[in-house]
mmCIF file with all atom_site columns, C-alpha atoms and ligand atoms in Angstrom:
data_model
loop_
_atom_site.group_PDB
_atom_site.id
_atom_site.type_symbol
_atom_site.label_atom_id
_atom_site.label_alt_id
_atom_site.label_comp_id
_atom_site.label_asym_id
_atom_site.label_entity_id
_atom_site.label_seq_id
_atom_site.pdbx_PDB_ins_code
_atom_site.Cartn_x
_atom_site.Cartn_y
_atom_site.Cartn_z
_atom_site.occupancy
_atom_site.B_iso_or_equiv
_atom_site.pdbx_formal_charge
_atom_site.auth_seq_id
_atom_site.auth_comp_id
_atom_site.auth_asym_id
_atom_site.auth_atom_id
_atom_site.pdbx_PDB_model_num
ATOM   1   C  CA  . MET A 1 1   ? 0.000   0.000   0.000   1.00 0.00 ? 1   MET A CA  1
ATOM   2   C  CA  . ALA A 1 2   ? 1.479   3.310   -1.093  1.00 0.00 ? 2   ALA A CA  1
ATOM   3   C  CA  . GLU A 1 3   ? 0.016   6.667   -0.147  1.00 0.00 ? 3   GLU A CA  1
ATOM   4   C  CA  . ASP A 1 4   ? -1.592  8.578   -2.982  1.00 0.00 ? 4   ASP A CA  1
ATOM   5   C  CA  . CYS A 1 5   ? -1.564  5.580   -5.293  1.00 0.00 ? 5   CYS A CA  1
ATOM   6   C  CA  . LEU A 1 6   ? -4.790  5.288   -7.268  1.00 0.00 ? 6   LEU A CA  1
ATOM   7   C  CA  . PHE A 1 7   ? -4.525  1.531   -7.746  1.00 0.00 ? 7   PHE A CA  1
ATOM   8   C  CA  . CYS A 1 8   ? -3.684  0.913   -4.059  1.00 0.00 ? 8   CYS A CA  1
ATOM   9   C  CA  . LYS A 1 9   ? -6.917  2.816   -3.313  1.00 0.00 ? 9   LYS A CA  1
ATOM   10  C  CA  . ILE A 1 10  ? -8.799  0.570   -5.746  1.00 0.00 ? 10  ILE A CA  1
ATOM   11  C  CA  . ILE A 1 11  ? -7.277  -2.501  -4.017  1.00 0.00 ? 11  ILE A CA  1
ATOM   12  C  CA  . GLN A 1 12  ? -8.364  -1.126  -0.627  1.00 0.00 ? 12  GLN A CA  1
ATOM   13  C  CA  . GLY A 1 13  ? -11.871 -0.518  -1.963  1.00 0.00 ? 13  GLY A CA  1
ATOM   14  C  CA  . ASP A 1 14  ? -11.628 3.238   -1.330  1.00 0.00 ? 14  ASP A CA  1
ATOM   15  C  CA  . ILE A 1 15  ? -12.245 3.809   -5.048  1.00 0.00 ? 15  ILE A CA  1
ATOM   16  C  CA  . PRO A 1 16  ? -14.813 1.556   -6.733  1.00 0.00 ? 16  PRO A CA  1
ATOM   17  C  CA  . SER A 1 17  ? -13.924 -0.584  -9.735  1.00 0.00 ? 17  SER A CA  1
ATOM   18  C  CA  . ASP A 1 18  ? -15.600 -3.102  -11.994 1.00 0.00 ? 18  ASP A CA  1
ATOM   19  C  CA  . LYS A 1 19  ? -13.774 -6.182  -10.695 1.00 0.00 ? 19  LYS A CA  1
ATOM   20  C  CA  . LEU A 1 20  ? -13.251 -9.260  -12.832 1.00 0.00 ? 20  LEU A CA  1
ATOM   21  C  CA  . TYR A 1 21  ? -11.007 -11.314 -10.533 1.00 0.00 ? 21  TYR A CA  1
ATOM   22  C  CA  . GLU A 1 22  ? -9.546  -11.048 -7.056  1.00 0.00 ? 22  GLU A CA  1
ATOM   23  C  CA  . ASP A 1 23  ? -7.428  -13.182 -4.762  1.00 0.00 ? 23  ASP A CA  1
ATOM   24  C  CA  . ASP A 1 24  ? -4.906  -12.396 -2.046  1.00 0.00 ? 24  ASP A CA  1
ATOM   25  C  CA  . GLU A 1 25  ? -2.197  -11.398 -4.540  1.00 0.00 ? 25  GLU A CA  1
ATOM   26  C  CA  . VAL A 1 26  ? -3.903  -10.160 -7.696  1.00 0.00 ? 26  VAL A CA  1
ATOM   27  C  CA  . LEU A 1 27  ? -6.804  -7.917  -8.743  1.00 0.00 ? 27  LEU A CA  1
ATOM   28  C  CA  . ALA A 1 28  ? -8.261  -7.461  -12.230 1.00 0.00 ? 28  ALA A CA  1
ATOM   29  C  CA  . PHE A 1 29  ? -10.783 -4.800  -13.201 1.00 0.00 ? 29  PHE A CA  1
ATOM   30  C  CA  . ARG A 1 30  ? -12.097 -3.092  -16.316 1.00 0.00 ? 30  ARG A CA  1
ATOM   31  C  CA  . ASP A 1 31  ? -10.267 -0.025  -17.554 1.00 0.00 ? 31  ASP A CA  1
ATOM   32  C  CA  . ILE A 1 32  ? -12.325 3.130   -16.953 1.00 0.00 ? 32  ILE A CA  1
ATOM   33  C  CA  . ALA A 1 33  ? -11.504 4.427   -20.452 1.00 0.00 ? 33  ALA A CA  1
ATOM   34  C  CA  . PRO A 1 34  ? -11.463 1.317   -22.642 1.00 0.00 ? 34  PRO A CA  1
ATOM   35  C  CA  . ALA A 1 35  ? -9.263  1.506   -25.726 1.00 0.00 ? 35  ALA A CA  1
ATOM   36  C  CA  . ALA A 1 36  ? -10.800 -1.678  -27.194 1.00 0.00 ? 36  ALA A CA  1
ATOM   37  C  CA  . PRO A 1 37  ? -14.099 -3.577  -26.794 1.00 0.00 ? 37  PRO A CA  1
ATOM   38  C  CA  . VAL A 1 38  ? -12.402 -5.653  -24.094 1.00 0.00 ? 38  VAL A CA  1
ATOM   39  C  CA  . HIS A 1 39  ? -9.875  -3.725  -21.995 1.00 0.00 ? 39  HIS A CA  1
ATOM   40  C  CA  . PHE A 1 40  ? -9.035  -4.684  -18.445 1.00 0.00 ? 40  PHE A CA  1
ATOM   41  C  CA  . LEU A 1 41  ? -6.082  -4.307  -16.115 1.00 0.00 ? 41  LEU A CA  1
ATOM   42  C  CA  . VAL A 1 42  ? -4.414  -7.020  -14.052 1.00 0.00 ? 42  VAL A CA  1
ATOM   43  C  CA  . ILE A 1 43  ? -2.396  -5.765  -11.096 1.00 0.00 ? 43  ILE A CA  1
ATOM   44  C  CA  . PRO A 1 44  ? -0.501  -7.232  -8.150  1.00 0.00 ? 44  PRO A CA  1
ATOM   45  C  CA  . LYS A 1 45  ? -1.775  -6.124  -4.741  1.00 0.00 ? 45  LYS A CA  1
ATOM   46  C  CA  . LYS A 1 46  ? 1.843   -5.474  -3.823  1.00 0.00 ? 46  LYS A CA  1
ATOM   47  C  CA  . HIS A 1 47  ? 2.712   -1.892  -4.749  1.00 0.00 ? 47  HIS A CA  1
ATOM   48  C  CA  . ILE A 1 48  ? 5.406   -2.008  -7.439  1.00 0.00 ? 48  ILE A CA  1
ATOM   49  C  CA  . SER A 1 49  ? 5.799   1.308   -9.242  1.00 0.00 ? 49  SER A CA  1
ATOM   50  C  CA  . GLY A 1 50  ? 6.351   -0.150  -12.709 1.00 0.00 ? 50  GLY A CA  1
ATOM   51  C  CA  . PRO A 1 51  ? 8.146   -2.766  -14.811 1.00 0.00 ? 51  PRO A CA  1
ATOM   52  C  CA  . SER A 1 52  ? 11.580  -1.307  -14.033 1.00 0.00 ? 52  SER A CA  1
ATOM   53  C  CA  . ALA A 1 53  ? 10.923  -1.821  -10.302 1.00 0.00 ? 53  ALA A CA  1
ATOM   54  C  CA  . VAL A 1 54  ? 10.219  -5.557  -10.625 1.00 0.00 ? 54  VAL A CA  1
ATOM   55  C  CA  . ALA A 1 55  ? 12.613  -7.522  -8.402  1.00 0.00 ? 55  ALA A CA  1
ATOM   56  C  CA  . GLU A 1 56  ? 13.697  -11.142 -8.489  1.00 0.00 ? 56  GLU A CA  1
ATOM   57  C  CA  . GLU A 1 57  ? 11.218  -11.918 -5.699  1.00 0.00 ? 57  GLU A CA  1
ATOM   58  C  CA  . ASP A 1 58  ? 8.378   -10.682 -7.946  1.00 0.00 ? 58  ASP A CA  1
ATOM   59  C  CA  . GLU A 1 59  ? 9.055   -13.069 -10.839 1.00 0.00 ? 59  GLU A CA  1
ATOM   60  C  CA  . GLN A 1 60  ? 6.355   -15.571 -9.899  1.00 0.00 ? 60  GLN A CA  1
ATOM   61  C  CA  . LEU A 1 61  ? 3.816   -12.815 -9.264  1.00 0.00 ? 61  LEU A CA  1
ATOM   62  C  CA  . MET A 1 62  ? 4.474   -11.289 -12.697 1.00 0.00 ? 62  MET A CA  1
ATOM   63  C  CA  . GLY A 1 63  ? 3.911   -14.662 -14.352 1.00 0.00 ? 63  GLY A CA  1
ATOM   64  C  CA  . LYS A 1 64  ? 0.653   -14.983 -12.451 1.00 0.00 ? 64  LYS A CA  1
ATOM   65  C  CA  . LEU A 1 65  ? -0.604  -11.732 -13.995 1.00 0.00 ? 65  LEU A CA  1
ATOM   66  C  CA  . ILE A 1 66  ? -0.313  -13.345 -17.428 1.00 0.00 ? 66  ILE A CA  1
ATOM   67  C  CA  . ARG A 1 67  ? -2.029  -16.558 -16.338 1.00 0.00 ? 67  ARG A CA  1
ATOM   68  C  CA  . ILE A 1 68  ? -4.934  -14.694 -14.710 1.00 0.00 ? 68  ILE A CA  1
ATOM   69  C  CA  . GLY A 1 69  ? -5.167  -12.332 -17.690 1.00 0.00 ? 69  GLY A CA  1
ATOM   70  C  CA  . ASN A 1 70  ? -5.452  -15.340 -19.978 1.00 0.00 ? 70  ASN A CA  1
ATOM   71  C  CA  . GLN A 1 71  ? -8.224  -16.882 -17.862 1.00 0.00 ? 71  GLN A CA  1
ATOM   72  C  CA  . ILE A 1 72  ? -10.231 -13.655 -17.878 1.00 0.00 ? 72  ILE A CA  1
ATOM   73  C  CA  . ALA A 1 73  ? -9.685  -13.160 -21.630 1.00 0.00 ? 73  ALA A CA  1
ATOM   74  C  CA  . GLU A 1 74  ? -11.161 -16.610 -22.198 1.00 0.00 ? 74  GLU A CA  1
ATOM   75  C  CA  . LYS A 1 75  ? -14.211 -15.742 -20.066 1.00 0.00 ? 75  LYS A CA  1
ATOM   76  C  CA  . GLU A 1 76  ? -14.569 -12.459 -21.948 1.00 0.00 ? 76  GLU A CA  1
ATOM   77  C  CA  . GLY A 1 77  ? -14.626 -14.421 -25.199 1.00 0.00 ? 77  GLY A CA  1
ATOM   78  C  CA  . ILE A 1 78  ? -11.400 -13.118 -26.693 1.00 0.00 ? 78  ILE A CA  1
ATOM   79  C  CA  . GLU A 1 79  ? -8.815  -15.597 -27.917 1.00 0.00 ? 79  GLU A CA  1
ATOM   80  C  CA  . GLN A 1 80  ? -6.555  -12.972 -29.402 1.00 0.00 ? 80  GLN A CA  1
ATOM   81  C  CA  . TYR A 1 81  ? -5.376  -10.075 -27.341 1.00 0.00 ? 81  TYR A CA  1
ATOM   82  C  CA  . ARG A 1 82  ? -2.512  -7.728  -26.608 1.00 0.00 ? 82  ARG A CA  1
ATOM   83  C  CA  . LEU A 1 83  ? -0.717  -7.406  -23.274 1.00 0.00 ? 83  LEU A CA  1
ATOM   84  C  CA  . VAL A 1 84  ? 0.866   -4.033  -22.510 1.00 0.00 ? 84  VAL A CA  1
ATOM   85  C  CA  . PHE A 1 85  ? 3.015   -2.788  -19.651 1.00 0.00 ? 85  PHE A CA  1
ATOM   86  C  CA  . ASN A 1 86  ? 3.967   0.882   -19.957 1.00 0.00 ? 86  ASN A CA  1
ATOM   87  C  CA  . ASN A 1 87  ? 7.128   1.943   -18.154 1.00 0.00 ? 87  ASN A CA  1
ATOM   88  C  CA  . GLY A 1 88  ? 7.590   5.674   -17.618 1.00 0.00 ? 88  GLY A CA  1
ATOM   89  C  CA  . ALA A 1 89  ? 5.586   8.707   -18.711 1.00 0.00 ? 89  ALA A CA  1
ATOM   90  C  CA  . GLU A 1 90  ? 7.141   8.830   -22.167 1.00 0.00 ? 90  GLU A CA  1
ATOM   91  C  CA  . ALA A 1 91  ? 5.978   5.270   -22.786 1.00 0.00 ? 91  ALA A CA  1
ATOM   92  C  CA  . GLY A 1 92  ? 2.453   6.221   -21.706 1.00 0.00 ? 92  GLY A CA  1
ATOM   93  C  CA  . GLN A 1 93  ? 2.487   5.246   -18.039 1.00 0.00 ? 93  GLN A CA  1
ATOM   94  C  CA  . THR A 1 94  ? 0.087   7.439   -16.075 1.00 0.00 ? 94  THR A CA  1
ATOM   95  C  CA  . VAL A 1 95  ? -0.486  5.291   -12.976 1.00 0.00 ? 95  VAL A CA  1
ATOM   96  C  CA  . PHE A 1 96  ? 2.674   4.331   -11.129 1.00 0.00 ? 96  PHE A CA  1
ATOM   97  C  CA  . HIS A 1 97  ? 1.479   1.004   -9.757  1.00 0.00 ? 97  HIS A CA  1
ATOM   98  C  CA  . ILE A 1 98  ? 2.430   -1.745  -12.191 1.00 0.00 ? 98  ILE A CA  1
ATOM   99  C  CA  . HIS A 1 99  ? -0.468  -2.969  -14.323 1.00 0.00 ? 99  HIS A CA  1
ATOM   100 C  CA  . MET A 1 100 ? -0.869  -5.264  -17.275 1.00 0.00 ? 100 MET A CA  1
ATOM   101 C  CA  . HIS A 1 101 ? -3.331  -4.037  -19.888 1.00 0.00 ? 101 HIS A CA  1
ATOM   102 C  CA  . VAL A 1 102 ? -5.281  -6.763  -21.703 1.00 0.00 ? 102 VAL A CA  1
ATOM   103 C  CA  . LEU A 1 103 ? -6.818  -5.443  -24.924 1.00 0.00 ? 103 LEU A CA  1
ATOM   104 C  CA  . GLY A 1 104 ? -8.908  -7.332  -27.443 1.00 0.00 ? 104 GLY A CA  1
ATOM   105 C  CA  . GLY A 1 105 ? -12.138 -7.624  -29.345 1.00 0.00 ? 105 GLY A CA  1
ATOM   106 C  CA  . ARG A 1 106 ? -10.922 -5.724  -32.406 1.00 0.00 ? 106 ARG A CA  1
ATOM   107 C  CA  . SER A 1 107 ? -7.904  -5.821  -34.714 1.00 0.00 ? 107 SER A CA  1
ATOM   108 C  CA  . LEU A 1 108 ? -4.984  -3.966  -33.239 1.00 0.00 ? 108 LEU A CA  1
ATOM   109 C  CA  . ASN A 1 109 ? -2.391  -2.110  -35.247 1.00 0.00 ? 109 ASN A CA  1
ATOM   110 C  CA  . TRP A 1 110 ? 1.337   -2.596  -34.927 1.00 0.00 ? 110 TRP A CA  1
ATOM   111 C  CA  . PRO A 1 111 ? 3.534   -0.740  -34.165 1.00 0.00 ? 111 PRO A CA  1
ATOM   112 C  CA  . PRO A 1 112 ? 1.615   1.192   -31.491 1.00 0.00 ? 112 PRO A CA  1
ATOM   113 C  CA  . GLY A 1 113 ? 1.858   4.993   -31.502 1.00 0.00 ? 113 GLY A CA  1
HETATM 114 P  P1  . 5GP B 2 .   ? -1.173  3.573   -18.085 1.00 0.00 ? 201 5GP B P1  1
HETATM 115 O  O1  . 5GP B 2 .   ? -1.431  4.736   -18.985 1.00 0.00 ? 201 5GP B O1  1
HETATM 116 O  O2  . 5GP B 2 .   ? -0.531  4.000   -16.775 1.00 0.00 ? 201 5GP B O2  1
HETATM 117 O  O3  . 5GP B 2 .   ? -0.452  2.422   -18.740 1.00 0.00 ? 201 5GP B O3  1
HETATM 118 O  O4  . 5GP B 2 .   ? -2.598  2.963   -17.749 1.00 0.00 ? 201 5GP B O4  1
HETATM 119 C  C1  . 5GP B 2 .   ? -3.425  3.444   -16.746 1.00 0.00 ? 201 5GP B C1  1
HETATM 120 C  C2  . 5GP B 2 .   ? -4.808  2.991   -17.104 1.00 0.00 ? 201 5GP B C2  1
HETATM 121 O  O5  . 5GP B 2 .   ? -5.626  3.141   -15.965 1.00 0.00 ? 201 5GP B O5  1
HETATM 122 C  C3  . 5GP B 2 .   ? -5.447  3.831   -18.210 1.00 0.00 ? 201 5GP B C3  1
HETATM 123 O  O6  . 5GP B 2 .   ? -5.812  2.978   -19.296 1.00 0.00 ? 201 5GP B O6  1
HETATM 124 C  C4  . 5GP B 2 .   ? -6.659  4.478   -17.533 1.00 0.00 ? 201 5GP B C4  1
HETATM 125 O  O7  . 5GP B 2 .   ? -7.785  4.562   -18.378 1.00 0.00 ? 201 5GP B O7  1
HETATM 126 C  C5  . 5GP B 2 .   ? -6.900  3.571   -16.354 1.00 0.00 ? 201 5GP B C5  1
HETATM 127 N  N1  . 5GP B 2 .   ? -7.471  4.254   -15.212 1.00 0.00 ? 201 5GP B N1  1
HETATM 128 C  C6  . 5GP B 2 .   ? -7.100  5.471   -14.707 1.00 0.00 ? 201 5GP B C6  1
HETATM 129 N  N2  . 5GP B 2 .   ? -7.847  5.765   -13.631 1.00 0.00 ? 201 5GP B N2  1
HETATM 130 C  C7  . 5GP B 2 .   ? -8.701  4.724   -13.462 1.00 0.00 ? 201 5GP B C7  1
HETATM 131 C  C8  . 5GP B 2 .   ? -9.724  4.459   -12.494 1.00 0.00 ? 201 5GP B C8  1
HETATM 132 O  O8  . 5GP B 2 .   ? -10.002 5.237   -11.571 1.00 0.00 ? 201 5GP B O8  1
HETATM 133 N  N3  . 5GP B 2 .   ? -10.392 3.283   -12.616 1.00 0.00 ? 201 5GP B N3  1
HETATM 134 C  C9  . 5GP B 2 .   ? -10.129 2.385   -13.621 1.00 0.00 ? 201 5GP B C9  1
HETATM 135 N  N4  . 5GP B 2 .   ? -10.860 1.272   -13.664 1.00 0.00 ? 201 5GP B N4  1
HETATM 136 N  N5  . 5GP B 2 .   ? -9.166  2.604   -14.531 1.00 0.00 ? 201 5GP B N5  1
HETATM 137 C  C10 . 5GP B 2 .   ? -8.463  3.760   -14.452 1.00 0.00 ? 201 5GP B C10 1
HETATM 138 ZN ZN1 . ZN  B 3 .   ? -0.030  1.238   -5.488  1.00 0.00 ? 202 ZN  B ZN1 1
#
């Protein structure tokens, strides 16, 4: 739990979210401003500021984000999707609590902008 972290507040329940999955380590919820028909975020409950702050002890947790994201994608009816982690403002990171975007339900262009 970090002070003034939006996603820590969502984890605490201080800010409501449309939850898709929750256990003691991981939370998934729909993005408030979806960029695709299916767009949700999978986050660890541990506050990690971003990809560059991932430590060796977090390796298993990071793999779990992908596994849970895959399970939710299947439930949401998307077989094909894109996973995105932004690191740093220039890369598009606006919330400094690590989160994995899962985007699908339409064709996605590459490379991204
Ligand atoms: P970033 O730009 O940091 O990679 O992604 C942050 C994401 O969080 C954005 O896609 C944004 O729409 C989403 N977001 C920001 N504030 C909220 C919120 O209060 N609730 C939810 N569900 N998503 C949010
Ligand atoms: Zn946080």
